[in-house]
mmCIF file of C-alpha atoms and ligand atoms in Angstrom:
data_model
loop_
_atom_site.group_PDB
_atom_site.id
_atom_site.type_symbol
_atom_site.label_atom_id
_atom_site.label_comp_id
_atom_site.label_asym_id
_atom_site.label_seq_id
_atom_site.Cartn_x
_atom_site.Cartn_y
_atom_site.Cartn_z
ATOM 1 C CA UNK A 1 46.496 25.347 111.895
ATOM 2 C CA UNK A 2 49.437 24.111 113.617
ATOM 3 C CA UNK A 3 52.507 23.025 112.086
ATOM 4 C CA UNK A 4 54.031 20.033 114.076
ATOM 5 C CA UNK A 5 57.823 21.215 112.893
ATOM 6 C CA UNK A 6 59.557 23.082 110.256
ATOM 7 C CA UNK A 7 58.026 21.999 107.060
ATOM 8 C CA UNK A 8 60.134 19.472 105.043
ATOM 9 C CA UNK A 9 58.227 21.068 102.136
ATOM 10 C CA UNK A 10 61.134 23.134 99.958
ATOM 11 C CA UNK A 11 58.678 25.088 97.790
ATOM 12 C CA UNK A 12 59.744 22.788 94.424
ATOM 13 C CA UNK A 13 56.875 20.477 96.200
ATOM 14 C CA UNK A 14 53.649 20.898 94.580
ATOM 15 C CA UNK A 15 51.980 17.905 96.188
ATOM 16 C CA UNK A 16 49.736 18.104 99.193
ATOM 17 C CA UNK A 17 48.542 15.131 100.548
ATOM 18 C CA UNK A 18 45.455 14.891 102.878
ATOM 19 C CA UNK A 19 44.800 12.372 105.277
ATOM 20 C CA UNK A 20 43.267 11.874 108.324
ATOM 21 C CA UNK A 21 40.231 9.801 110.381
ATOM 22 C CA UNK A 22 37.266 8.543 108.775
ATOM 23 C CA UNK A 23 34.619 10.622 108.978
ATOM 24 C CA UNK A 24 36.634 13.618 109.439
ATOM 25 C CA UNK A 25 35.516 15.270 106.590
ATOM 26 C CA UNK A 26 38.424 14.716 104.232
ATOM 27 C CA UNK A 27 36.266 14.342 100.869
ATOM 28 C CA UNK A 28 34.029 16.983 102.001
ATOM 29 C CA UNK A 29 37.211 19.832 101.868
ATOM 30 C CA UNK A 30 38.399 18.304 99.139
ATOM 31 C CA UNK A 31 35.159 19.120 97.194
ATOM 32 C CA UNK A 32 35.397 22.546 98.423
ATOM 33 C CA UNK A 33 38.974 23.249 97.222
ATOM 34 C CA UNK A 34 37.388 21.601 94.056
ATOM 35 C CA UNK A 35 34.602 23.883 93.708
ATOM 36 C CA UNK A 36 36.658 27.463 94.682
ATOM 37 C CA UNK A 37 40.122 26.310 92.778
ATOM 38 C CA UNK A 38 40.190 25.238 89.831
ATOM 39 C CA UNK A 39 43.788 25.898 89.272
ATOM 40 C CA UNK A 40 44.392 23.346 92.392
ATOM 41 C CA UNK A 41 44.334 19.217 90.666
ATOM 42 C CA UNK A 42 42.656 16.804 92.700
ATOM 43 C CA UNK A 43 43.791 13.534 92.104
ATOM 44 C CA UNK A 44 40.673 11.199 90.909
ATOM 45 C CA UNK A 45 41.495 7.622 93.007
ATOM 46 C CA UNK A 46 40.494 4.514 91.856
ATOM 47 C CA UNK A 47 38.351 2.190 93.756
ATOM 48 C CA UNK A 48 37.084 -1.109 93.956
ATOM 49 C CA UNK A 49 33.764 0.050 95.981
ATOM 50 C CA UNK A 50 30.556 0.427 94.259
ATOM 51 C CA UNK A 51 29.641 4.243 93.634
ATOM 52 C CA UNK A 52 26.966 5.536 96.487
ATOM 53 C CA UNK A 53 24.249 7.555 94.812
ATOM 54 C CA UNK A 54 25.520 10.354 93.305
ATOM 55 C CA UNK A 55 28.907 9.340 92.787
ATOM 56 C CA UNK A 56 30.126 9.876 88.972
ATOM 57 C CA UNK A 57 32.871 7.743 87.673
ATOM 58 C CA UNK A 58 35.505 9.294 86.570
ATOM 59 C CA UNK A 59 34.512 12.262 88.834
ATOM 60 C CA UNK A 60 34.524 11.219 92.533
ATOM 61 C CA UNK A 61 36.286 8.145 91.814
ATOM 62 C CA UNK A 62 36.974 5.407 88.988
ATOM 63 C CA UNK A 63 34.716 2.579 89.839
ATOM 64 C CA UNK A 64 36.543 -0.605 88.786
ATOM 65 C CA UNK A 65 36.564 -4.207 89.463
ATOM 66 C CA UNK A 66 39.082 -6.350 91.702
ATOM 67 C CA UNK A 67 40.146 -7.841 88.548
ATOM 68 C CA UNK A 68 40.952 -4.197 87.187
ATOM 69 C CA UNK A 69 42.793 -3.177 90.247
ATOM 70 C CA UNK A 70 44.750 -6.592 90.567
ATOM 71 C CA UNK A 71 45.970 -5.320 86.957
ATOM 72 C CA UNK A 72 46.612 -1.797 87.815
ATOM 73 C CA UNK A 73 48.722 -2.797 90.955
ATOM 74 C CA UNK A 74 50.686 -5.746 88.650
ATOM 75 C CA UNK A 75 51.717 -2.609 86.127
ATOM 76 C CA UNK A 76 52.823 -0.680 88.658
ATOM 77 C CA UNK A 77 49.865 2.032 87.749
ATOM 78 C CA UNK A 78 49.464 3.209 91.064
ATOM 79 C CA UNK A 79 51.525 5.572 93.179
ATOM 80 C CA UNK A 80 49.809 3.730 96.978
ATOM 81 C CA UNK A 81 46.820 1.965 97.058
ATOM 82 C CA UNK A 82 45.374 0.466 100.810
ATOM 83 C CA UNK A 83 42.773 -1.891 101.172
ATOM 84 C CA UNK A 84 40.607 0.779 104.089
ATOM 85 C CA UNK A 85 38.303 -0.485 106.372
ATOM 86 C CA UNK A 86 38.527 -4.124 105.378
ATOM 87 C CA UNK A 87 35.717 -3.015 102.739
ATOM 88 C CA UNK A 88 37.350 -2.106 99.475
ATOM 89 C CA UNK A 89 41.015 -1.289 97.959
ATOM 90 C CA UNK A 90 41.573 2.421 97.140
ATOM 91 C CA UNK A 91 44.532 3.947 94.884
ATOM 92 C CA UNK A 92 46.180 6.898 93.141
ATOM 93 C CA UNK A 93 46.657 6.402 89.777
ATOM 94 C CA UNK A 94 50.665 7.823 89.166
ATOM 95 C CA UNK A 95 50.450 8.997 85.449
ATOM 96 C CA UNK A 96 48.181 11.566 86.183
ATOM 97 C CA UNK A 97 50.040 12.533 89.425
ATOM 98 C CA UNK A 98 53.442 12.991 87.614
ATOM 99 C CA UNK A 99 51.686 14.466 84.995
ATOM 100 C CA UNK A 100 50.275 17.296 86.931
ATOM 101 C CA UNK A 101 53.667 17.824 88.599
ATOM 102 C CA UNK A 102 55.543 18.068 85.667
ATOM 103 C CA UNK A 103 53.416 20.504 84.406
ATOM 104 C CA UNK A 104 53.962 22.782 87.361
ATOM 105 C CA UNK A 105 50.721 22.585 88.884
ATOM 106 C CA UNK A 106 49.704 22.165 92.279
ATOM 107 C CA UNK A 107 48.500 19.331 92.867
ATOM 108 C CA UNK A 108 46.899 16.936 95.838
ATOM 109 C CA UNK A 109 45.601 13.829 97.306
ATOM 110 C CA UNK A 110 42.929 13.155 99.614
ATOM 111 C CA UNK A 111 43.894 9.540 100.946
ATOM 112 C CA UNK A 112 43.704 7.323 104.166
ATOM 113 C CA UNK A 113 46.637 6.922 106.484
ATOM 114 C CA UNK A 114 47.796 3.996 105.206
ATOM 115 C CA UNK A 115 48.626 5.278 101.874
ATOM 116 C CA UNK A 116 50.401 8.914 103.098
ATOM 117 C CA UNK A 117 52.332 6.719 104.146
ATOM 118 C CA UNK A 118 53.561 5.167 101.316
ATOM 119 C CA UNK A 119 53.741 8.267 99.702
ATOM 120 C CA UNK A 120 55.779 9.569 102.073
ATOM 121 C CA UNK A 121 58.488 6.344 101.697
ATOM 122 C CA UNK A 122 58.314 7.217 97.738
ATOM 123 C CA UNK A 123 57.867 11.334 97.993
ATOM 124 C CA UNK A 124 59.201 12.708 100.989
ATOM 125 C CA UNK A 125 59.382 16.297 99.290
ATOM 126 C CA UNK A 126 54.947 16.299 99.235
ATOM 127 C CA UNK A 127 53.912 18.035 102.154
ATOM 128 C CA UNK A 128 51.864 15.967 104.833
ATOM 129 C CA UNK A 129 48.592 17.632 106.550
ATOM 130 C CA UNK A 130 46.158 16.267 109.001
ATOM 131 C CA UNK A 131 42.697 17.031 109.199
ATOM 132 C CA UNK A 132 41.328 16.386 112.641
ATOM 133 C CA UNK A 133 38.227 16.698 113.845
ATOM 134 C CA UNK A 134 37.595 19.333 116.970
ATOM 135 C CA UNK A 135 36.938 16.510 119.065
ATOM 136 C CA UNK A 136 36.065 12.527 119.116
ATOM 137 C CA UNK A 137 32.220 13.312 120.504
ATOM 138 C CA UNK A 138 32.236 15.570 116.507
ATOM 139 C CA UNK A 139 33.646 12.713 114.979
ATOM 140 C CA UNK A 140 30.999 10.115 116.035
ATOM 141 C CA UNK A 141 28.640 12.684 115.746
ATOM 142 C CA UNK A 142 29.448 12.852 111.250
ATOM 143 C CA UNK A 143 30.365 9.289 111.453
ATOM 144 C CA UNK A 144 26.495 8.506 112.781
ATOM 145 C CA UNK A 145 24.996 11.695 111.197
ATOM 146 C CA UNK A 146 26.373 10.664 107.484
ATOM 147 C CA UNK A 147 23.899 7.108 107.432
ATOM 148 C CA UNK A 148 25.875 5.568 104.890
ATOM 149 C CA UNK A 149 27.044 2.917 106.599
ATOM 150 C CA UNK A 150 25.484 -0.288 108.597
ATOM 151 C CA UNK A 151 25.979 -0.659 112.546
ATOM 152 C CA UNK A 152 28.726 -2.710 111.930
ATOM 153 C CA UNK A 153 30.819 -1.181 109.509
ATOM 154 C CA UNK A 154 30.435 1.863 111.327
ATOM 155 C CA UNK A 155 32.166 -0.042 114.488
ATOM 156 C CA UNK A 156 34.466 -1.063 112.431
ATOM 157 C CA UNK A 157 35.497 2.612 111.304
ATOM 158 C CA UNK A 158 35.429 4.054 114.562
ATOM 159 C CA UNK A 159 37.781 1.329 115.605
ATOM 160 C CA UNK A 160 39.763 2.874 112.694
ATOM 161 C CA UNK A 161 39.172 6.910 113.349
ATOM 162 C CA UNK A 162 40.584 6.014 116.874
ATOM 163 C CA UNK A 163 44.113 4.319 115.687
ATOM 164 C CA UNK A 164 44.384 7.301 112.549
ATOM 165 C CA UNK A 165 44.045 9.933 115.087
ATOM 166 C CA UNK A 166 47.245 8.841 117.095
ATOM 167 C CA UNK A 167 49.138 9.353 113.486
ATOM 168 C CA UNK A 168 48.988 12.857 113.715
ATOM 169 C CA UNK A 169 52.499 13.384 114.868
ATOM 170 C CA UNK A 170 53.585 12.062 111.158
ATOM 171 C CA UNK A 171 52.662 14.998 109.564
ATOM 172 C CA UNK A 172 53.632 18.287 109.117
ATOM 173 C CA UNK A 173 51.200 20.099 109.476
ATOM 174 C CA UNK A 174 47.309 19.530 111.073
ATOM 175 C CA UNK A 175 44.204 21.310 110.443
ATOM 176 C CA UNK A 176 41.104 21.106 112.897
ATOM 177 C CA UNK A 177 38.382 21.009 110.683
ATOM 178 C CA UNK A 178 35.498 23.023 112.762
ATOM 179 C CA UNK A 179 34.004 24.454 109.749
ATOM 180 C CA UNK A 180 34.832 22.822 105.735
ATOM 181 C CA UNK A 181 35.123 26.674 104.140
ATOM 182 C CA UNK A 182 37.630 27.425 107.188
ATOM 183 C CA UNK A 183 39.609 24.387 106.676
ATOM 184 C CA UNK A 184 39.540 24.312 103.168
ATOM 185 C CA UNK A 185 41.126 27.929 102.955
ATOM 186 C CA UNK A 186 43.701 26.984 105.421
ATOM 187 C CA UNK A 187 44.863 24.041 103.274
ATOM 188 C CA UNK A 188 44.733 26.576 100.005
ATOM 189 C CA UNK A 189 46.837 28.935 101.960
ATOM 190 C CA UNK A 190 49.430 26.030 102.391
ATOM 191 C CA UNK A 191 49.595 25.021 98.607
ATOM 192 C CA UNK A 192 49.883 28.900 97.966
ATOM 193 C CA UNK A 193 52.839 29.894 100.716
ATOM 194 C CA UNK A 194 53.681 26.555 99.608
ATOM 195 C CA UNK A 195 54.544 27.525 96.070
ATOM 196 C CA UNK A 196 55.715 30.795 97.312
ATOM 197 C CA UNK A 197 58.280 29.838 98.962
ATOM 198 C CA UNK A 198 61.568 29.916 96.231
ATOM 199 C CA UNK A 199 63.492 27.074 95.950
ATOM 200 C CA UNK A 200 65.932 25.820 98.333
ATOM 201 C CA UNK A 201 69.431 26.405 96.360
ATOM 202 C CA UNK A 202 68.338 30.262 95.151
ATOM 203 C CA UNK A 203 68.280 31.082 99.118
HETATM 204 P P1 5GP B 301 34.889 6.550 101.016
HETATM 205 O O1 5GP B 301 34.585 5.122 100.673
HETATM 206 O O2 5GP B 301 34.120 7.029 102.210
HETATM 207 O O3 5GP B 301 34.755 7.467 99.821
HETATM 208 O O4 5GP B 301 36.434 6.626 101.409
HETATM 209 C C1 5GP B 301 36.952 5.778 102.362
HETATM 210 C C2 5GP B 301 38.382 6.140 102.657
HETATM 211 O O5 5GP B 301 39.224 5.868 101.532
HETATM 212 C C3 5GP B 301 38.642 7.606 102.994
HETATM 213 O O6 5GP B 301 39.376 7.645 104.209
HETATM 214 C C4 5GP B 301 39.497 8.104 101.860
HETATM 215 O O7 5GP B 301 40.422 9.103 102.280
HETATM 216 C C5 5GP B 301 40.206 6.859 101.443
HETATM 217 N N1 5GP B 301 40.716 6.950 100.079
HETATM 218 C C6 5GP B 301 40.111 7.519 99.006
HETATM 219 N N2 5GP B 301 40.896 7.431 97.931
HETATM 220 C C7 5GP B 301 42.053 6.817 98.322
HETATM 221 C C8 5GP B 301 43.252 6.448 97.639
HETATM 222 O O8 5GP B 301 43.450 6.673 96.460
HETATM 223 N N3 5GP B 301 44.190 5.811 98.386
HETATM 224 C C9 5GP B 301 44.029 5.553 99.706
HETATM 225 N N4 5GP B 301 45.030 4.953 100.337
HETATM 226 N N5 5GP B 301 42.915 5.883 100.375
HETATM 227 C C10 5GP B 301 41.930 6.507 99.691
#
């Protein structure tokens, strides 16, 4: 784990957001962090792409229509949403978010580039980490070895992956992901120091 600067992060952040290349294996260390801490919130996205099999609504996303997004975007329901891989639109839904945050909990994201982004413009406090893959040969390697997705949206992502990975400067902190239990302790570790950390005016 490498930490690209001193941490914006002032310890009152409980948000962690995770972004990084398709493929990388963002969803699959998210699901681990799922399945070892329960006290850690995951934030549930909403999307307009149908559910692959296995996928639960309400669980690994909420399935809705375009005509349900158009209205959640219109009410101002969702802290980013980014239309990813010219395929589908993806969002956070805020109220559970804020939620979560007032509470006190830790809580994170697991979203594409585009929409760190925007969370960064509206929560500059969350802090930013980048999972990367050990190397682009890996990356192809899940991309092709996952058999999800047709020849051509598969070009179409790797033309993605390739323009994500230059990002990686924008955040403050990256983790190579060579192994998901190894990467999804690291970013544990970083929600925990995270949280550890007191608050900037008691220093
Ligand atoms: P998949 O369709 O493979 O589950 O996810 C495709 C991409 O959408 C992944 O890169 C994932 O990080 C991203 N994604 C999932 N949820 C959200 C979200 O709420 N907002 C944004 N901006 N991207 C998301």
């Amino acid at each position: 784990m490498t930490r690209a600067s001193a941490p914006r992060s002032t310890g009152r952040s409980r948000l962690l957001v995770l972004a990084g290349p398709t493929a990388v294996g963002k969803g699959t260390v998210a699901a681990e962090v799922r399945a070892t801490r329960p006290d850690v919130w995951i934030s549930v996205s909403a999307t307009t792409r149908k559910p692959r099999p296995g996928e639960v609504d309400g669980v690994h996303y909420w399935f809705v229509s375009d005509e349900e997004f158009d209205r959640m975007i219109a009410e101002g329901e969702l802290l980013e949403w980014a239309m990813v891989h010219q395929a589908a639109r993806y969002g956070t839904p805020r109220g559970p978010v804020e939620a979560v945050l007032a509470a006190g909990r830790p809580a994170m994201l697991e979203i594409d580039l585009q929409g760190a982004r925007q969370v960064r413009a509206t929560m500059p406090e969350a802090l930013f980490v980048f999972l990367k893959p050990p190397s682009w040969d890996e990356l192809v390697r899940r991309l092709v070895g996952r058999g999800t997705e047709t020849e051509e949206e598969r070009t179409r992502r790797l033309a993605t992956a390739r323009e994500e990975l230059a990002a990686e400067s924008e955040f403050d902190v990256t983790i190579v992901n060579h192994e998901v239990h190894a990467a999804a302790a690291e970013l544990v570790a970083l929600m925990v120091l995270d949280l550890e950390q007191p608050p900037i005016d008691n220093l």
